Amino acid sequence: DADVTQTPRNRITKTGKRIMLECSQTKGHDRMYWYRQDPGLGLRLIYYSFDVKDINKGEISDGYSVSRQAQAKFSLSLESAIPNQTALYFCATSAPGTRGEKLFFGSGTQLSVL
Amino acid sequence: AQSVTQPDIHITVSEGASLELRCNYSYGATPYLFWYVQSPGQGLQLLLKYFSGDTLVQGIKGFEAEFKRSQSSFNLRKPSVHWSDAAEYFCAVGGGSYIPTFGRGTSLIVHP
């Protein structure tokens, strides 16, 4: 079984709909992240959480919200989806360390907003 | 602010040829540098990382990278490319916040 699991793998939705992407991990890591990937733009950080009570905005948080339900679960919500939120979304985890943490990624959720 | 530039969007090589993917970074102190690979339909996997010490870093799958402070570069190399190396490659820089900033990626195409 995958250490970082994202559901769903693919989702097609319509403009204005609310949608939630879910992420769960079995690695026991405190830190969790949501990134989006767009062709030619690489990965951009949406939100991150260093523990259950800690939520922080990344560089592109507008239009998104998150919930850290437990150490192992971190959900990303689009309250009112718009077409330019069509992208590949990745959840990642890391263990706190003193020097440059390795990120462990899920397989991604391909979201299409029509 | 930290940033990463990967100047090549696509690189095409023949199987068995050598490979070098370029990465330039901007960071105010000693950086933590990473190369990740993304195979089609998969998440990213760490190839190698540099924190300090020996500037030539060995990674998985036969990859290596060299940190050159004077050039602010961390180029990825492989002496002989295999068809299975076709993928998207991302360079990333981290530091005090421990949250890496990723480059835009380089797509590697391998011809038989």
PDB file of C-alpha atoms in Angstrom:
ATOM      1  CA  ASP A   1       0.000   0.000   0.000  1.00  0.00           C
ATOM      2  CA  ALA A   2       1.101   3.529  -0.770  1.00  0.00           C
ATOM      3  CA  ASP A   3       2.475   5.588   2.119  1.00  0.00           C
ATOM      4  CA  VAL A   4       0.719   8.743   0.881  1.00  0.00           C
ATOM      5  CA  THR A   5      -2.708   8.169  -0.627  1.00  0.00           C
ATOM      6  CA  GLN A   6      -4.708  10.721  -2.527  1.00  0.00           C
ATOM      7  CA  THR A   7      -8.357  10.392  -3.443  1.00  0.00           C
ATOM      8  CA  PRO A   8      -9.797  10.673  -5.976  1.00  0.00           C
ATOM      9  CA  ARG A   9      -7.172  10.051  -8.672  1.00  0.00           C
ATOM     10  CA  ASN A  10      -9.223  11.913 -11.243  1.00  0.00           C
ATOM     11  CA  ARG A  11     -12.112  14.314 -10.932  1.00  0.00           C
ATOM     12  CA  ILE A  12     -14.153  16.307 -13.398  1.00  0.00           C
ATOM     13  CA  THR A  13     -16.371  19.016 -12.000  1.00  0.00           C
ATOM     14  CA  LYS A  14     -18.237  22.092 -13.111  1.00  0.00           C
ATOM     15  CA  THR A  15     -17.557  25.738 -12.450  1.00  0.00           C
ATOM     16  CA  GLY A  16     -18.996  26.850  -9.117  1.00  0.00           C
ATOM     17  CA  LYS A  17     -19.048  23.421  -7.511  1.00  0.00           C
ATOM     18  CA  ARG A  18     -17.441  22.695  -4.180  1.00  0.00           C
ATOM     19  CA  ILE A  19     -14.908  19.934  -4.257  1.00  0.00           C
ATOM     20  CA  MET A  20     -12.656  18.252  -1.723  1.00  0.00           C
ATOM     21  CA  LEU A  21      -9.441  16.405  -2.375  1.00  0.00           C
ATOM     22  CA  GLU A  22      -8.288  14.074   0.336  1.00  0.00           C
ATOM     23  CA  CYS A  23      -4.888  12.932   1.465  1.00  0.00           C
ATOM     24  CA  SER A  24      -3.965  10.338   4.038  1.00  0.00           C
ATOM     25  CA  GLN A  25      -0.570   9.028   5.074  1.00  0.00           C
ATOM     26  CA  THR A  26       0.800   6.090   6.989  1.00  0.00           C
ATOM     27  CA  LYS A  27       4.330   7.434   7.389  1.00  0.00           C
ATOM     28  CA  GLY A  28       3.663   9.001  10.773  1.00  0.00           C
ATOM     29  CA  HIS A  29       4.916  12.375   9.574  1.00  0.00           C
ATOM     30  CA  ASP A  30       3.795  15.581  11.221  1.00  0.00           C
ATOM     31  CA  ARG A  31       4.259  17.795   8.191  1.00  0.00           C
ATOM     32  CA  MET A  32       1.905  17.753   5.226  1.00  0.00           C
ATOM     33  CA  TYR A  33       1.677  19.869   2.088  1.00  0.00           C
ATOM     34  CA  TRP A  34      -0.551  20.546  -0.884  1.00  0.00           C
ATOM     35  CA  TYR A  35       1.028  21.500  -4.227  1.00  0.00           C
ATOM     36  CA  ARG A  36      -0.445  22.050  -7.644  1.00  0.00           C
ATOM     37  CA  GLN A  37       1.392  21.274 -10.854  1.00  0.00           C
ATOM     38  CA  ASP A  38       0.736  23.081 -14.102  1.00  0.00           C
ATOM     39  CA  PRO A  39       2.623  22.376 -17.323  1.00  0.00           C
ATOM     40  CA  GLY A  40       5.631  24.660 -17.576  1.00  0.00           C
ATOM     41  CA  LEU A  41       5.116  26.077 -14.097  1.00  0.00           C
ATOM     42  CA  GLY A  42       6.433  23.261 -11.951  1.00  0.00           C
ATOM     43  CA  LEU A  43       5.035  22.705  -8.472  1.00  0.00           C
ATOM     44  CA  ARG A  44       3.605  25.569  -6.476  1.00  0.00           C
ATOM     45  CA  LEU A  45       2.767  25.388  -2.797  1.00  0.00           C
ATOM     46  CA  ILE A  46      -0.875  25.947  -1.846  1.00  0.00           C
ATOM     47  CA  TYR A  47      -0.956  25.199   1.897  1.00  0.00           C
ATOM     48  CA  TYR A  48       1.156  23.416   4.438  1.00  0.00           C
ATOM     49  CA  SER A  49       0.723  22.133   7.959  1.00  0.00           C
ATOM     50  CA  PHE A  50       3.495  21.361  10.427  1.00  0.00           C
ATOM     51  CA  ASP A  51       1.157  19.688  12.893  1.00  0.00           C
ATOM     52  CA  VAL A  52      -2.549  19.246  13.539  1.00  0.00           C
ATOM     53  CA  LYS A  53      -2.983  22.732  15.000  1.00  0.00           C
ATOM     54  CA  ASP A  54      -0.761  24.497  12.487  1.00  0.00           C
ATOM     55  CA  ILE A  55      -2.014  25.615   9.065  1.00  0.00           C
ATOM     56  CA  ASN A  56      -0.110  27.982   6.801  1.00  0.00           C
ATOM     57  CA  LYS A  57      -0.748  29.554   3.419  1.00  0.00           C
ATOM     58  CA  GLY A  58       1.615  28.909   0.576  1.00  0.00           C
ATOM     59  CA  GLU A  59       2.278  31.068  -2.450  1.00  0.00           C
ATOM     60  CA  ILE A  60      -1.060  30.383  -4.210  1.00  0.00           C
ATOM     61  CA  SER A  61      -3.685  29.844  -1.487  1.00  0.00           C
ATOM     62  CA  ASP A  62      -6.423  32.087  -2.918  1.00  0.00           C
ATOM     63  CA  GLY A  63      -9.511  30.049  -3.806  1.00  0.00           C
ATOM     64  CA  TYR A  64      -8.435  27.118  -1.639  1.00  0.00           C
ATOM     65  CA  SER A  65      -8.902  26.028   1.955  1.00  0.00           C
ATOM     66  CA  VAL A  66      -7.575  23.092   3.943  1.00  0.00           C
ATOM     67  CA  SER A  67      -8.441  20.996   6.937  1.00  0.00           C
ATOM     68  CA  ARG A  68      -6.060  18.915   9.029  1.00  0.00           C
ATOM     69  CA  GLN A  69      -8.401  16.406  10.563  1.00  0.00           C
ATOM     70  CA  ALA A  70      -5.707  14.299  12.175  1.00  0.00           C
ATOM     71  CA  GLN A  71      -1.984  13.778  11.947  1.00  0.00           C
ATOM     72  CA  ALA A  72      -2.585  11.416   9.048  1.00  0.00           C
ATOM     73  CA  LYS A  73      -5.215  13.392   7.116  1.00  0.00           C
ATOM     74  CA  PHE A  74      -5.005  16.679   5.241  1.00  0.00           C
ATOM     75  CA  SER A  75      -7.804  17.747   2.903  1.00  0.00           C
ATOM     76  CA  LEU A  76      -7.839  20.460   0.268  1.00  0.00           C
ATOM     77  CA  SER A  77     -11.107  22.179  -0.672  1.00  0.00           C
ATOM     78  CA  LEU A  78     -12.099  24.346  -3.568  1.00  0.00           C
ATOM     79  CA  GLU A  79     -15.140  26.235  -2.330  1.00  0.00           C
ATOM     80  CA  SER A  80     -16.263  27.358  -5.768  1.00  0.00           C
ATOM     81  CA  ALA A  81     -14.215  25.748  -8.498  1.00  0.00           C
ATOM     82  CA  ILE A  82     -13.135  27.747 -11.530  1.00  0.00           C
ATOM     83  CA  PRO A  83     -11.545  26.539 -14.784  1.00  0.00           C
ATOM     84  CA  ASN A  84      -8.067  27.904 -14.001  1.00  0.00           C
ATOM     85  CA  GLN A  85      -7.953  25.538 -11.051  1.00  0.00           C
ATOM     86  CA  THR A  86      -7.673  22.700 -13.527  1.00  0.00           C
ATOM     87  CA  ALA A  87      -4.361  21.114 -12.592  1.00  0.00           C
ATOM     88  CA  LEU A  88      -2.603  18.108 -11.112  1.00  0.00           C
ATOM     89  CA  TYR A  89      -2.668  18.300  -7.322  1.00  0.00           C
ATOM     90  CA  PHE A  90      -0.119  16.615  -5.091  1.00  0.00           C
ATOM     91  CA  CYS A  91      -0.108  15.942  -1.412  1.00  0.00           C
ATOM     92  CA  ALA A  92       3.260  15.453   0.259  1.00  0.00           C
ATOM     93  CA  THR A  93       4.592  14.691   3.713  1.00  0.00           C
ATOM     94  CA  SER A  94       7.870  15.103   5.518  1.00  0.00           C
ATOM     95  CA  ALA A  95       9.367  14.403   8.889  1.00  0.00           C
ATOM     96  CA  PRO A  96      10.763  17.380  10.787  1.00  0.00           C
ATOM     97  CA  GLY A  97      14.491  17.482  10.605  1.00  0.00           C
ATOM     98  CA  THR A  98      17.337  19.798  11.084  1.00  0.00           C
ATOM     99  CA  ARG A  99      18.471  19.919   7.507  1.00  0.00           C
ATOM    100  CA  GLY A 100      16.449  19.946   4.366  1.00  0.00           C
ATOM    101  CA  GLU A 101      13.642  17.505   4.582  1.00  0.00           C
ATOM    102  CA  LYS A 102      12.832  14.931   1.952  1.00  0.00           C
ATOM    103  CA  LEU A 103       9.272  15.136   0.683  1.00  0.00           C
ATOM    104  CA  PHE A 104       7.194  12.016   0.094  1.00  0.00           C
ATOM    105  CA  PHE A 105       4.539  12.497  -2.559  1.00  0.00           C
ATOM    106  CA  GLY A 106       1.219  10.896  -3.324  1.00  0.00           C
ATOM    107  CA  SER A 107       0.381   9.883  -6.886  1.00  0.00           C
ATOM    108  CA  GLY A 108      -1.644  13.028  -7.507  1.00  0.00           C
ATOM    109  CA  THR A 109      -5.210  14.020  -8.280  1.00  0.00           C
ATOM    110  CA  GLN A 110      -5.962  15.266 -11.781  1.00  0.00           C
ATOM    111  CA  LEU A 111      -8.715  17.846 -11.466  1.00  0.00           C
ATOM    112  CA  SER A 112     -10.596  19.266 -14.425  1.00  0.00           C
ATOM    113  CA  VAL A 113     -13.002  22.171 -13.951  1.00  0.00           C
ATOM    114  CA  LEU A 114     -15.349  22.692 -16.879  1.00  0.00           C
TER     115      LEU A 114
ATOM    116  CA  ALA B   1      13.478  34.700  -1.409  1.00  0.00           C
ATOM    117  CA  GLN B   2      14.680  31.384  -2.697  1.00  0.00           C
ATOM    118  CA  SER B   3      14.172  30.443  -6.327  1.00  0.00           C
ATOM    119  CA  VAL B   4      15.195  27.833  -8.856  1.00  0.00           C
ATOM    120  CA  THR B   5      15.715  28.116 -12.596  1.00  0.00           C
ATOM    121  CA  GLN B   6      15.717  25.145 -14.905  1.00  0.00           C
ATOM    122  CA  PRO B   7      16.567  26.699 -18.246  1.00  0.00           C
ATOM    123  CA  ASP B   8      15.692  23.690 -20.391  1.00  0.00           C
ATOM    124  CA  ILE B   9      12.026  22.811 -20.800  1.00  0.00           C
ATOM    125  CA  HIS B  10      12.767  19.726 -22.899  1.00  0.00           C
ATOM    126  CA  ILE B  11      15.918  17.681 -23.418  1.00  0.00           C
ATOM    127  CA  THR B  12      16.186  14.925 -25.999  1.00  0.00           C
ATOM    128  CA  VAL B  13      18.950  12.329 -25.855  1.00  0.00           C
ATOM    129  CA  SER B  14      19.636   8.995 -27.456  1.00  0.00           C
ATOM    130  CA  GLU B  15      19.663   5.897 -25.320  1.00  0.00           C
ATOM    131  CA  GLY B  16      23.187   5.270 -24.091  1.00  0.00           C
ATOM    132  CA  ALA B  17      24.236   8.894 -24.401  1.00  0.00           C
ATOM    133  CA  SER B  18      25.280  11.030 -21.467  1.00  0.00           C
ATOM    134  CA  LEU B  19      22.903  13.477 -19.829  1.00  0.00           C
ATOM    135  CA  GLU B  20      23.208  16.783 -18.045  1.00  0.00           C
ATOM    136  CA  LEU B  21      20.200  18.707 -16.748  1.00  0.00           C
ATOM    137  CA  ARG B  22      20.843  22.246 -15.614  1.00  0.00           C
ATOM    138  CA  CYS B  23      19.686  23.896 -12.417  1.00  0.00           C
ATOM    139  CA  ASN B  24      20.530  27.340 -11.061  1.00  0.00           C
ATOM    140  CA  TYR B  25      19.361  28.526  -7.681  1.00  0.00           C
ATOM    141  CA  SER B  26      19.071  31.708  -5.706  1.00  0.00           C
ATOM    142  CA  TYR B  27      19.379  31.543  -1.953  1.00  0.00           C
ATOM    143  CA  GLY B  28      20.935  33.812   0.619  1.00  0.00           C
ATOM    144  CA  ALA B  29      22.805  31.206   2.620  1.00  0.00           C
ATOM    145  CA  THR B  30      24.058  27.695   2.157  1.00  0.00           C
ATOM    146  CA  PRO B  31      21.242  25.991   0.287  1.00  0.00           C
ATOM    147  CA  TYR B  32      19.769  22.573   0.610  1.00  0.00           C
ATOM    148  CA  LEU B  33      19.360  21.262  -2.929  1.00  0.00           C
ATOM    149  CA  PHE B  34      17.311  18.414  -4.319  1.00  0.00           C
ATOM    150  CA  TRP B  35      16.561  16.632  -7.556  1.00  0.00           C
ATOM    151  CA  TYR B  36      13.235  14.830  -7.910  1.00  0.00           C
ATOM    152  CA  VAL B  37      11.962  12.684 -10.768  1.00  0.00           C
ATOM    153  CA  GLN B  38       8.355  12.304 -11.850  1.00  0.00           C
ATOM    154  CA  SER B  39       7.510   9.328 -14.006  1.00  0.00           C
ATOM    155  CA  PRO B  40       4.276   9.473 -16.025  1.00  0.00           C
ATOM    156  CA  GLY B  41       1.229   9.128 -13.794  1.00  0.00           C
ATOM    157  CA  GLN B  42       3.321   9.091 -10.649  1.00  0.00           C
ATOM    158  CA  GLY B  43       4.225  11.413  -7.845  1.00  0.00           C
ATOM    159  CA  LEU B  44       7.706  12.800  -7.390  1.00  0.00           C
ATOM    160  CA  GLN B  45      10.531  10.652  -6.076  1.00  0.00           C
ATOM    161  CA  LEU B  46      13.754  11.975  -4.604  1.00  0.00           C
ATOM    162  CA  LEU B  47      16.840  11.218  -6.696  1.00  0.00           C
ATOM    163  CA  LEU B  48      19.445  12.910  -4.523  1.00  0.00           C
ATOM    164  CA  LYS B  49      20.053  15.809  -2.174  1.00  0.00           C
ATOM    165  CA  TYR B  50      22.881  18.069  -1.088  1.00  0.00           C
ATOM    166  CA  PHE B  51      23.296  19.632   2.337  1.00  0.00           C
ATOM    167  CA  SER B  52      26.991  20.110   2.872  1.00  0.00           C
ATOM    168  CA  GLY B  53      30.311  18.378   2.483  1.00  0.00           C
ATOM    169  CA  ASP B  54      31.338  16.689  -0.741  1.00  0.00           C
ATOM    170  CA  THR B  55      30.050  18.746  -3.635  1.00  0.00           C
ATOM    171  CA  LEU B  56      29.549  15.690  -5.841  1.00  0.00           C
ATOM    172  CA  VAL B  57      26.464  13.837  -4.683  1.00  0.00           C
ATOM    173  CA  GLN B  58      25.490  10.339  -5.723  1.00  0.00           C
ATOM    174  CA  GLY B  59      21.844   9.372  -6.023  1.00  0.00           C
ATOM    175  CA  ILE B  60      19.624   6.517  -7.024  1.00  0.00           C
ATOM    176  CA  LYS B  61      19.347   5.062 -10.536  1.00  0.00           C
ATOM    177  CA  GLY B  62      22.923   6.036 -11.412  1.00  0.00           C
ATOM    178  CA  PHE B  63      22.400   9.793 -11.184  1.00  0.00           C
ATOM    179  CA  GLU B  64      24.803  12.272  -9.682  1.00  0.00           C
ATOM    180  CA  ALA B  65      24.820  16.030  -9.210  1.00  0.00           C
ATOM    181  CA  GLU B  66      27.527  18.570  -8.538  1.00  0.00           C
ATOM    182  CA  PHE B  67      27.091  21.625  -6.357  1.00  0.00           C
ATOM    183  CA  LYS B  68      29.041  24.641  -7.610  1.00  0.00           C
ATOM    184  CA  ARG B  69      28.686  27.567  -5.254  1.00  0.00           C
ATOM    185  CA  SER B  70      30.522  29.990  -7.547  1.00  0.00           C
ATOM    186  CA  GLN B  71      28.021  29.318 -10.324  1.00  0.00           C
ATOM    187  CA  SER B  72      24.948  28.846  -8.087  1.00  0.00           C
ATOM    188  CA  SER B  73      24.360  25.604  -9.914  1.00  0.00           C
ATOM    189  CA  PHE B  74      23.391  22.052  -9.090  1.00  0.00           C
ATOM    190  CA  ASN B  75      23.398  20.166 -12.393  1.00  0.00           C
ATOM    191  CA  LEU B  76      22.193  16.589 -12.654  1.00  0.00           C
ATOM    192  CA  ARG B  77      24.202  14.084 -14.686  1.00  0.00           C
ATOM    193  CA  LYS B  78      24.069  10.504 -15.817  1.00  0.00           C
ATOM    194  CA  PRO B  79      26.799   8.870 -17.943  1.00  0.00           C
ATOM    195  CA  SER B  80      24.502   6.575 -19.939  1.00  0.00           C
ATOM    196  CA  VAL B  81      20.770   7.149 -20.254  1.00  0.00           C
ATOM    197  CA  HIS B  82      18.265   4.293 -20.366  1.00  0.00           C
ATOM    198  CA  TRP B  83      14.834   4.490 -22.014  1.00  0.00           C
ATOM    199  CA  SER B  84      13.253   4.157 -18.562  1.00  0.00           C
ATOM    200  CA  ASP B  85      14.826   7.485 -17.559  1.00  0.00           C
ATOM    201  CA  ALA B  86      12.295   9.349 -19.691  1.00  0.00           C
ATOM    202  CA  ALA B  87      10.444  11.486 -17.159  1.00  0.00           C
ATOM    203  CA  GLU B  88      10.064  14.988 -15.761  1.00  0.00           C
ATOM    204  CA  TYR B  89      12.912  16.178 -13.565  1.00  0.00           C
ATOM    205  CA  PHE B  90      12.580  18.860 -10.926  1.00  0.00           C
ATOM    206  CA  CYS B  91      15.289  20.734  -9.113  1.00  0.00           C
ATOM    207  CA  ALA B  92      14.387  22.221  -5.731  1.00  0.00           C
ATOM    208  CA  VAL B  93      16.056  24.474  -3.181  1.00  0.00           C
ATOM    209  CA  GLY B  94      15.239  24.598   0.511  1.00  0.00           C
ATOM    210  CA  GLY B  95      16.609  26.294   3.523  1.00  0.00           C
ATOM    211  CA  GLY B  96      15.567  27.726   6.823  1.00  0.00           C
ATOM    212  CA  SER B  97      11.877  27.162   6.280  1.00  0.00           C
ATOM    213  CA  TYR B  98      12.585  23.591   5.173  1.00  0.00           C
ATOM    214  CA  ILE B  99       9.922  23.919   2.499  1.00  0.00           C
ATOM    215  CA  PRO B 100      11.499  23.393  -0.899  1.00  0.00           C
ATOM    216  CA  THR B 101      10.846  25.701  -3.819  1.00  0.00           C
ATOM    217  CA  PHE B 102      10.666  23.817  -7.088  1.00  0.00           C
ATOM    218  CA  GLY B 103      11.835  24.731 -10.545  1.00  0.00           C
ATOM    219  CA  ARG B 104       9.557  24.465 -13.553  1.00  0.00           C
ATOM    220  CA  GLY B 105      10.898  21.073 -14.522  1.00  0.00           C
ATOM    221  CA  THR B 106      12.753  19.585 -17.477  1.00  0.00           C
ATOM    222  CA  SER B 107      11.122  16.925 -19.585  1.00  0.00           C
ATOM    223  CA  LEU B 108      13.588  14.236 -20.689  1.00  0.00           C
ATOM    224  CA  ILE B 109      12.859  12.416 -23.939  1.00  0.00           C
ATOM    225  CA  VAL B 110      14.933   9.343 -24.738  1.00  0.00           C
ATOM    226  CA  HIS B 111      15.236   8.142 -28.308  1.00  0.00           C
ATOM    227  CA  PRO B 112      16.048   4.471 -28.955  1.00  0.00           C
TER     228      PRO B 112
END
